[in-house]
DNA sequence: CTGTTAGCGCATTCAT
DNA sequence: ATGAATGCGCTAACAG
């Protein structure tokens, strides 16, 4: 049916080996025959079968990514980076969406057994030792993004340090009544970043002998709307905070919204600092702790691909830098 | 290296054909030998090579999806549906992200040439006749979601009718000063839904002899923040609208935000109706025109897979139903 | 029911 | 530099 490498070879009066060589840009082909083969390929409109290539090379040329996708802008941004990197290397990116812990485990297992991907990226989810063992046996390299495991390479940021810098920034501006809005401690997938960021902030407070009362610590489901509600609680306090650190920019948006609803001016009446630096943050002038989301995805692909080449290069641990993005949502308190 | 079907056959003392049969659940295998083969598979921890299976079957068992992903919650929701459907059929979902019109065209072309997917889903992007022709020649079935082409099957909703019903709803409540907040007419990818929804609303207005002045028609970049700004303009008018129809829920959130900032009560002082029914809308009590986003993705996969089986079943055109989700953001004007 | 065999379309030796 | 031969691991058709 479809034109194969044999058709091309016959037509160009060469062996299939030669056609294969020009296809893969091998140097040891004379310019003359290369031209001839290329011409035939063109005239026959020949396209190599991806299926056959992959089978012969014993590579799927695909990378899988496992994540609770469709929840947070930060995840989407990481995915963008992965897609871009994969496309640049001509790899396919296969997405596995995790909705529940049970599905997560099923996917962890399936990716080790099915041999459908050459490598794997896992975002924010922490695999168990048994999963790691299974992947190792299957020979599937895995790189963790925004999470860690002692036996696996990973790409992370220092959330504690990020929280520390957020706190530091507010303290330096002169704030002493600093509140925190973040995720609940126990979520279905036990994400830890919110908690870590809080720890960092608290550390900064402690170093400056600033108290952090329980009333300033608010947690709720991740999202703009819950954060908005929590902020209303904060601002209804007898001694409302003069500054709020939100565990993510999404939540910072909720804080901002609540402040606006109360007619507060930002930053005069309330300083707000977020975390992540998602796309809209710059637009809104939100001060935030920037982490390289797109890059985390892009380099994640890099890492898996590197593992594919040199099997030995295990456990490369990469920490991406954080950066304080100073904008107009923070200022000294009045 | 890895254990193959031959190893299993030898160990179980049967032919590879038989092993293949039990692997693929063929009925004509005696229970006894089936058990024996299964036991050997288990003991050898054999996993069939996905690569070899696909090559032999001449199927990639993958579906590609082309979209401007990472922009709108509605797209993400469709993707969720696709991932779920693909996973249910044991197909891989490969994502191709479009950032620019140039990249869109490149991906359209590549998916036809590279033979890496069995079928294709395209979200909200409209291919040209040449693209369609190329896919046809390549034998790649394509299903359009939220967009159309005369020669391709598609899954859509009636945006005009949806806009009409939104307008109708507001009119029935007694509103006569009805504004619209939507996307600009000319965007990079010429999405038409916002425009169509406006048309529908206008039609409802006309039928009821209600004027629609230019000042009530506001467009800006898609997003919550631009919508918020546009709404402030609307509400600063001498005769501000008593109701706003937003072309999407994302934009309705911006409208809601602006109203709250001005201390307006919803729905007493301002009625708001959106479109899509994204996850947060129910939470916020936003009245909206619901379209089945997840389902559009899920059935999109269904359709491509169907095309794969019966080549003849071309051009199935599916229109999903819209539904008015009545909640608490709309009420009669005062 | 089951064993045998012939591809699937390419990459990659090994000679030449 | 290049042609011929071999193998990748499985499915499916064909005998028996």
PDB file of N, CA and C in Angstrom, chain B residues 39-107:
ATOM      1  N   UNK B  39       0.604 -19.018  33.281  1.00  0.00           N
ATOM      2  CA  UNK B  39       1.514 -19.301  34.390  1.00  0.00           C
ATOM      3  C   UNK B  39       2.951 -18.961  34.010  1.00  0.00           C
ATOM      4  N   UNK B  40       3.331 -19.362  32.811  1.00  0.00           N
ATOM      5  CA  UNK B  40       4.695 -19.089  32.357  1.00  0.00           C
ATOM      6  C   UNK B  40       4.928 -17.580  32.217  1.00  0.00           C
ATOM      7  N   UNK B  41       3.943 -16.908  31.647  1.00  0.00           N
ATOM      8  CA  UNK B  41       4.043 -15.457  31.507  1.00  0.00           C
ATOM      9  C   UNK B  41       4.308 -14.830  32.871  1.00  0.00           C
ATOM     10  N   UNK B  42       3.561 -15.313  33.821  1.00  0.00           N
ATOM     11  CA  UNK B  42       3.697 -14.819  35.183  1.00  0.00           C
ATOM     12  C   UNK B  42       5.088 -15.099  35.735  1.00  0.00           C
ATOM     13  N   UNK B  43       5.499 -16.341  35.586  1.00  0.00           N
ATOM     14  CA  UNK B  43       6.771 -16.729  36.204  1.00  0.00           C
ATOM     15  C   UNK B  43       7.950 -16.044  35.521  1.00  0.00           C
ATOM     16  N   UNK B  44       7.829 -15.820  34.225  1.00  0.00           N
ATOM     17  CA  UNK B  44       8.911 -15.144  33.512  1.00  0.00           C
ATOM     18  C   UNK B  44       8.768 -13.620  33.597  1.00  0.00           C
ATOM     19  N   UNK B  45       7.670 -13.195  34.145  1.00  0.00           N
ATOM     20  CA  UNK B  45       7.357 -11.769  34.210  1.00  0.00           C
ATOM     21  C   UNK B  45       7.423 -11.153  32.811  1.00  0.00           C
ATOM     22  N   UNK B  46       6.790 -11.854  31.912  1.00  0.00           N
ATOM     23  CA  UNK B  46       6.832 -11.406  30.518  1.00  0.00           C
ATOM     24  C   UNK B  46       5.867 -10.256  30.252  1.00  0.00           C
ATOM     25  N   UNK B  47       6.341  -9.243  29.522  1.00  0.00           N
ATOM     26  CA  UNK B  47       5.471  -8.158  29.044  1.00  0.00           C
ATOM     27  C   UNK B  47       5.678  -8.025  27.553  1.00  0.00           C
ATOM     28  N   UNK B  48       4.617  -8.093  26.789  1.00  0.00           N
ATOM     29  CA  UNK B  48       4.786  -7.947  25.337  1.00  0.00           C
ATOM     30  C   UNK B  48       5.378  -6.582  25.007  1.00  0.00           C
ATOM     31  N   UNK B  49       6.163  -6.540  23.968  1.00  0.00           N
ATOM     32  CA  UNK B  49       6.744  -5.277  23.529  1.00  0.00           C
ATOM     33  C   UNK B  49       5.693  -4.454  22.793  1.00  0.00           C
ATOM     34  N   UNK B  50       5.369  -3.304  23.349  1.00  0.00           N
ATOM     35  CA  UNK B  50       4.389  -2.429  22.709  1.00  0.00           C
ATOM     36  C   UNK B  50       4.863  -2.069  21.311  1.00  0.00           C
ATOM     37  N   UNK B  51       6.161  -1.893  21.188  1.00  0.00           N
ATOM     38  CA  UNK B  51       6.745  -1.533  19.905  1.00  0.00           C
ATOM     39  C   UNK B  51       6.444  -2.590  18.854  1.00  0.00           C
ATOM     40  N   UNK B  52       6.699  -3.837  19.206  1.00  0.00           N
ATOM     41  CA  UNK B  52       6.489  -4.927  18.257  1.00  0.00           C
ATOM     42  C   UNK B  52       5.009  -5.117  17.951  1.00  0.00           C
ATOM     43  N   UNK B  53       4.187  -5.006  18.965  1.00  0.00           N
ATOM     44  CA  UNK B  53       2.750  -5.151  18.748  1.00  0.00           C
ATOM     45  C   UNK B  53       2.244  -4.119  17.752  1.00  0.00           C
ATOM     46  N   UNK B  54       2.664  -2.902  17.973  1.00  0.00           N
ATOM     47  CA  UNK B  54       2.168  -1.829  17.123  1.00  0.00           C
ATOM     48  C   UNK B  54       2.681  -1.968  15.698  1.00  0.00           C
ATOM     49  N   UNK B  55       3.930  -2.354  15.621  1.00  0.00           N
ATOM     50  CA  UNK B  55       4.513  -2.510  14.288  1.00  0.00           C
ATOM     51  C   UNK B  55       3.792  -3.614  13.523  1.00  0.00           C
ATOM     52  N   UNK B  56       3.569  -4.699  14.209  1.00  0.00           N
ATOM     53  CA  UNK B  56       2.919  -5.827  13.565  1.00  0.00           C
ATOM     54  C   UNK B  56       1.473  -5.507  13.182  1.00  0.00           C
ATOM     55  N   UNK B  57       0.799  -4.805  14.059  1.00  0.00           N
ATOM     56  CA  UNK B  57      -0.593  -4.449  13.784  1.00  0.00           C
ATOM     57  C   UNK B  57      -0.713  -3.255  12.849  1.00  0.00           C
ATOM     58  N   UNK B  58       0.402  -2.619  12.644  1.00  0.00           N
ATOM     59  CA  UNK B  58       0.394  -1.389  11.838  1.00  0.00           C
ATOM     60  C   UNK B  58      -0.545  -0.333  12.415  1.00  0.00           C
ATOM     61  N   UNK B  59      -0.477  -0.206  13.722  1.00  0.00           N
ATOM     62  CA  UNK B  59      -1.254   0.832  14.410  1.00  0.00           C
ATOM     63  C   UNK B  59      -0.387   1.443  15.502  1.00  0.00           C
ATOM     64  N   UNK B  60      -0.451   2.741  15.634  1.00  0.00           N
ATOM     65  CA  UNK B  60       0.356   3.375  16.679  1.00  0.00           C
ATOM     66  C   UNK B  60      -0.336   3.327  18.039  1.00  0.00           C
ATOM     67  N   UNK B  61      -1.618   3.061  18.011  1.00  0.00           N
ATOM     68  CA  UNK B  61      -2.400   3.081  19.247  1.00  0.00           C
ATOM     69  C   UNK B  61      -2.258   4.416  19.967  1.00  0.00           C
ATOM     70  N   UNK B  62      -2.098   5.451  19.185  1.00  0.00           N
ATOM     71  CA  UNK B  62      -1.979   6.790  19.752  1.00  0.00           C
ATOM     72  C   UNK B  62      -2.887   7.753  18.994  1.00  0.00           C
ATOM     73  N   UNK B  63      -3.428   8.673  19.743  1.00  0.00           N
ATOM     74  CA  UNK B  63      -4.218   9.743  19.148  1.00  0.00           C
ATOM     75  C   UNK B  63      -3.532  11.062  19.488  1.00  0.00           C
ATOM     76  N   UNK B  64      -3.407  11.912  18.510  1.00  0.00           N
ATOM     77  CA  UNK B  64      -2.799  13.212  18.763  1.00  0.00           C
ATOM     78  C   UNK B  64      -3.861  14.271  18.987  1.00  0.00           C
ATOM     79  N   UNK B  65      -3.541  15.262  19.792  1.00  0.00           N
ATOM     80  CA  UNK B  65      -4.471  16.374  19.962  1.00  0.00           C
ATOM     81  C   UNK B  65      -3.725  17.688  19.778  1.00  0.00           C
ATOM     82  N   UNK B  66      -4.272  18.495  18.911  1.00  0.00           N
ATOM     83  CA  UNK B  66      -3.656  19.785  18.596  1.00  0.00           C
ATOM     84  C   UNK B  66      -4.518  20.889  19.183  1.00  0.00           C
ATOM     85  N   UNK B  67      -3.906  21.749  19.972  1.00  0.00           N
ATOM     86  CA  UNK B  67      -4.688  22.815  20.592  1.00  0.00           C
ATOM     87  C   UNK B  67      -3.796  23.947  21.052  1.00  0.00           C
ATOM     88  N   UNK B  68      -4.413  25.068  21.278  1.00  0.00           N
ATOM     89  CA  UNK B  68      -3.734  26.137  21.977  1.00  0.00           C
ATOM     90  C   UNK B  68      -4.032  25.854  23.439  1.00  0.00           C
ATOM     91  N   UNK B  69      -3.302  24.935  23.992  1.00  0.00           N
ATOM     92  CA  UNK B  69      -3.642  24.321  25.242  1.00  0.00           C
ATOM     93  C   UNK B  69      -3.969  25.226  26.335  1.00  0.00           C
ATOM     94  N   UNK B  70      -2.880  25.848  26.618  1.00  0.00           N
ATOM     95  CA  UNK B  70      -2.666  26.159  27.994  1.00  0.00           C
ATOM     96  C   UNK B  70      -3.202  27.540  28.246  1.00  0.00           C
ATOM     97  N   UNK B  71      -4.282  27.839  27.582  1.00  0.00           N
ATOM     98  CA  UNK B  71      -4.813  29.180  27.691  1.00  0.00           C
ATOM     99  C   UNK B  71      -6.082  29.207  28.517  1.00  0.00           C
ATOM    100  N   UNK B  72      -7.018  28.392  28.161  1.00  0.00           N
ATOM    101  CA  UNK B  72      -8.329  28.539  28.771  1.00  0.00           C
ATOM    102  C   UNK B  72      -8.759  27.303  29.546  1.00  0.00           C
ATOM    103  N   UNK B  73      -9.450  27.532  30.627  1.00  0.00           N
ATOM    104  CA  UNK B  73      -9.955  26.401  31.409  1.00  0.00           C
ATOM    105  C   UNK B  73     -10.815  25.480  30.562  1.00  0.00           C
ATOM    106  N   UNK B  74     -11.515  26.053  29.591  1.00  0.00           N
ATOM    107  CA  UNK B  74     -12.397  25.223  28.787  1.00  0.00           C
ATOM    108  C   UNK B  74     -11.597  24.214  27.967  1.00  0.00           C
ATOM    109  N   UNK B  75     -10.457  24.626  27.475  1.00  0.00           N
ATOM    110  CA  UNK B  75      -9.619  23.712  26.701  1.00  0.00           C
ATOM    111  C   UNK B  75      -9.072  22.611  27.596  1.00  0.00           C
ATOM    112  N   UNK B  76      -8.645  22.990  28.760  1.00  0.00           N
ATOM    113  CA  UNK B  76      -8.115  22.026  29.711  1.00  0.00           C
ATOM    114  C   UNK B  76      -9.180  20.973  30.037  1.00  0.00           C
ATOM    115  N   UNK B  77     -10.384  21.430  30.175  1.00  0.00           N
ATOM    116  CA  UNK B  77     -11.469  20.514  30.499  1.00  0.00           C
ATOM    117  C   UNK B  77     -11.727  19.540  29.343  1.00  0.00           C
ATOM    118  N   UNK B  78     -11.650  20.031  28.151  1.00  0.00           N
ATOM    119  CA  UNK B  78     -11.806  19.136  26.991  1.00  0.00           C
ATOM    120  C   UNK B  78     -10.684  18.110  26.977  1.00  0.00           C
ATOM    121  N   UNK B  79      -9.482  18.571  27.272  1.00  0.00           N
ATOM    122  CA  UNK B  79      -8.342  17.667  27.308  1.00  0.00           C
ATOM    123  C   UNK B  79      -8.539  16.577  28.356  1.00  0.00           C
ATOM    124  N   UNK B  80      -9.083  16.966  29.482  1.00  0.00           N
ATOM    125  CA  UNK B  80      -9.357  15.967  30.512  1.00  0.00           C
ATOM    126  C   UNK B  80     -10.260  14.877  29.949  1.00  0.00           C
ATOM    127  N   UNK B  81     -11.278  15.291  29.232  1.00  0.00           N
ATOM    128  CA  UNK B  81     -12.184  14.316  28.646  1.00  0.00           C
ATOM    129  C   UNK B  81     -11.463  13.411  27.662  1.00  0.00           C
ATOM    130  N   UNK B  82     -10.588  13.986  26.882  1.00  0.00           N
ATOM    131  CA  UNK B  82      -9.849  13.190  25.901  1.00  0.00           C
ATOM    132  C   UNK B  82      -8.921  12.206  26.591  1.00  0.00           C
ATOM    133  N   UNK B  83      -8.239  12.684  27.600  1.00  0.00           N
ATOM    134  CA  UNK B  83      -7.310  11.799  28.292  1.00  0.00           C
ATOM    135  C   UNK B  83      -8.069  10.629  28.904  1.00  0.00           C
ATOM    136  N   UNK B  84      -9.214  10.928  29.488  1.00  0.00           N
ATOM    137  CA  UNK B  84     -10.002   9.875  30.121  1.00  0.00           C
ATOM    138  C   UNK B  84     -10.447   8.839  29.098  1.00  0.00           C
ATOM    139  N   UNK B  85     -10.928   9.304  27.970  1.00  0.00           N
ATOM    140  CA  UNK B  85     -11.416   8.389  26.941  1.00  0.00           C
ATOM    141  C   UNK B  85     -10.268   7.569  26.362  1.00  0.00           C
ATOM    142  N   UNK B  86      -9.153   8.226  26.120  1.00  0.00           N
ATOM    143  CA  UNK B  86      -7.999   7.532  25.559  1.00  0.00           C
ATOM    144  C   UNK B  86      -7.517   6.455  26.531  1.00  0.00           C
ATOM    145  N   UNK B  87      -7.415   6.825  27.789  1.00  0.00           N
ATOM    146  CA  UNK B  87      -6.954   5.874  28.794  1.00  0.00           C
ATOM    147  C   UNK B  87      -7.909   4.678  28.873  1.00  0.00           C
ATOM    148  N   UNK B  88      -9.192   4.944  28.762  1.00  0.00           N
ATOM    149  CA  UNK B  88     -10.181   3.874  28.852  1.00  0.00           C
ATOM    150  C   UNK B  88     -10.013   2.875  27.711  1.00  0.00           C
ATOM    151  N   UNK B  89      -9.578   3.342  26.561  1.00  0.00           N
ATOM    152  CA  UNK B  89      -9.394   2.450  25.405  1.00  0.00           C
ATOM    153  C   UNK B  89      -7.959   1.978  25.275  1.00  0.00           C
ATOM    154  N   UNK B  90      -7.147   2.345  26.243  1.00  0.00           N
ATOM    155  CA  UNK B  90      -5.748   1.970  26.206  1.00  0.00           C
ATOM    156  C   UNK B  90      -5.017   2.611  25.026  1.00  0.00           C
ATOM    157  N   UNK B  91      -5.461   3.775  24.665  1.00  0.00           N
ATOM    158  CA  UNK B  91      -4.749   4.545  23.654  1.00  0.00           C
ATOM    159  C   UNK B  91      -3.888   5.603  24.333  1.00  0.00           C
ATOM    160  N   UNK B  92      -2.803   5.962  23.690  1.00  0.00           N
ATOM    161  CA  UNK B  92      -1.981   7.043  24.211  1.00  0.00           C
ATOM    162  C   UNK B  92      -2.459   8.363  23.635  1.00  0.00           C
ATOM    163  N   UNK B  93      -2.430   9.379  24.449  1.00  0.00           N
ATOM    164  CA  UNK B  93      -2.806  10.707  23.981  1.00  0.00           C
ATOM    165  C   UNK B  93      -1.556  11.573  23.875  1.00  0.00           C
ATOM    166  N   UNK B  94      -1.263  11.985  22.670  1.00  0.00           N
ATOM    167  CA  UNK B  94      -0.071  12.792  22.433  1.00  0.00           C
ATOM    168  C   UNK B  94      -0.479  14.234  22.201  1.00  0.00           C
ATOM    169  N   UNK B  95       0.113  15.137  22.952  1.00  0.00           N
ATOM    170  CA  UNK B  95      -0.306  16.532  22.871  1.00  0.00           C
ATOM    171  C   UNK B  95       0.638  17.359  21.997  1.00  0.00           C
ATOM    172  N   UNK B  96       0.039  18.155  21.166  1.00  0.00           N
ATOM    173  CA  UNK B  96       0.797  19.098  20.352  1.00  0.00           C
ATOM    174  C   UNK B  96       0.296  20.502  20.679  1.00  0.00           C
ATOM    175  N   UNK B  97       1.154  21.279  21.239  1.00  0.00           N
ATOM    176  CA  UNK B  97       0.752  22.603  21.674  1.00  0.00           C
ATOM    177  C   UNK B  97       1.036  23.647  20.607  1.00  0.00           C
ATOM    178  N   UNK B  98       0.060  24.439  20.327  1.00  0.00           N
ATOM    179  CA  UNK B  98       0.209  25.483  19.308  1.00  0.00           C
ATOM    180  C   UNK B  98       0.384  26.830  19.983  1.00  0.00           C
ATOM    181  N   UNK B  99       1.463  27.499  19.657  1.00  0.00           N
ATOM    182  CA  UNK B  99       1.704  28.805  20.271  1.00  0.00           C
ATOM    183  C   UNK B  99       1.429  29.936  19.284  1.00  0.00           C
ATOM    184  N   UNK B 100       1.695  29.661  18.035  1.00  0.00           N
ATOM    185  CA  UNK B 100       1.536  30.696  17.011  1.00  0.00           C
ATOM    186  C   UNK B 100       0.879  30.090  15.772  1.00  0.00           C
ATOM    187  N   UNK B 101       0.308  30.936  14.939  1.00  0.00           N
ATOM    188  CA  UNK B 101      -0.269  30.421  13.695  1.00  0.00           C
ATOM    189  C   UNK B 101       0.758  29.653  12.866  1.00  0.00           C
ATOM    190  N   UNK B 102       1.994  30.106  12.889  1.00  0.00           N
ATOM    191  CA  UNK B 102       3.028  29.416  12.118  1.00  0.00           C
ATOM    192  C   UNK B 102       3.238  28.004  12.666  1.00  0.00           C
ATOM    193  N   UNK B 103       3.275  27.906  13.986  1.00  0.00           N
ATOM    194  CA  UNK B 103       3.479  26.597  14.586  1.00  0.00           C
ATOM    195  C   UNK B 103       2.264  25.708  14.327  1.00  0.00           C
ATOM    196  N   UNK B 104       1.115  26.307  14.325  1.00  0.00           N
ATOM    197  CA  UNK B 104      -0.102  25.549  14.030  1.00  0.00           C
ATOM    198  C   UNK B 104       0.014  24.877  12.663  1.00  0.00           C
ATOM    199  N   UNK B 105       0.394  25.651  11.680  1.00  0.00           N
ATOM    200  CA  UNK B 105       0.498  25.098  10.336  1.00  0.00           C
ATOM    201  C   UNK B 105       1.563  24.016  10.258  1.00  0.00           C
ATOM    202  N   UNK B 106       2.660  24.243  10.951  1.00  0.00           N
ATOM    203  CA  UNK B 106       3.737  23.251  10.950  1.00  0.00           C
ATOM    204  C   UNK B 106       3.248  21.934  11.557  1.00  0.00           C
ATOM    205  N   UNK B 107       2.502  22.030  12.625  1.00  0.00           N
ATOM    206  CA  UNK B 107       2.002  20.826  13.279  1.00  0.00           C
ATOM    207  C   UNK B 107       0.951  20.130  12.415  1.00  0.00           C
TER     208      UNK B 107
END
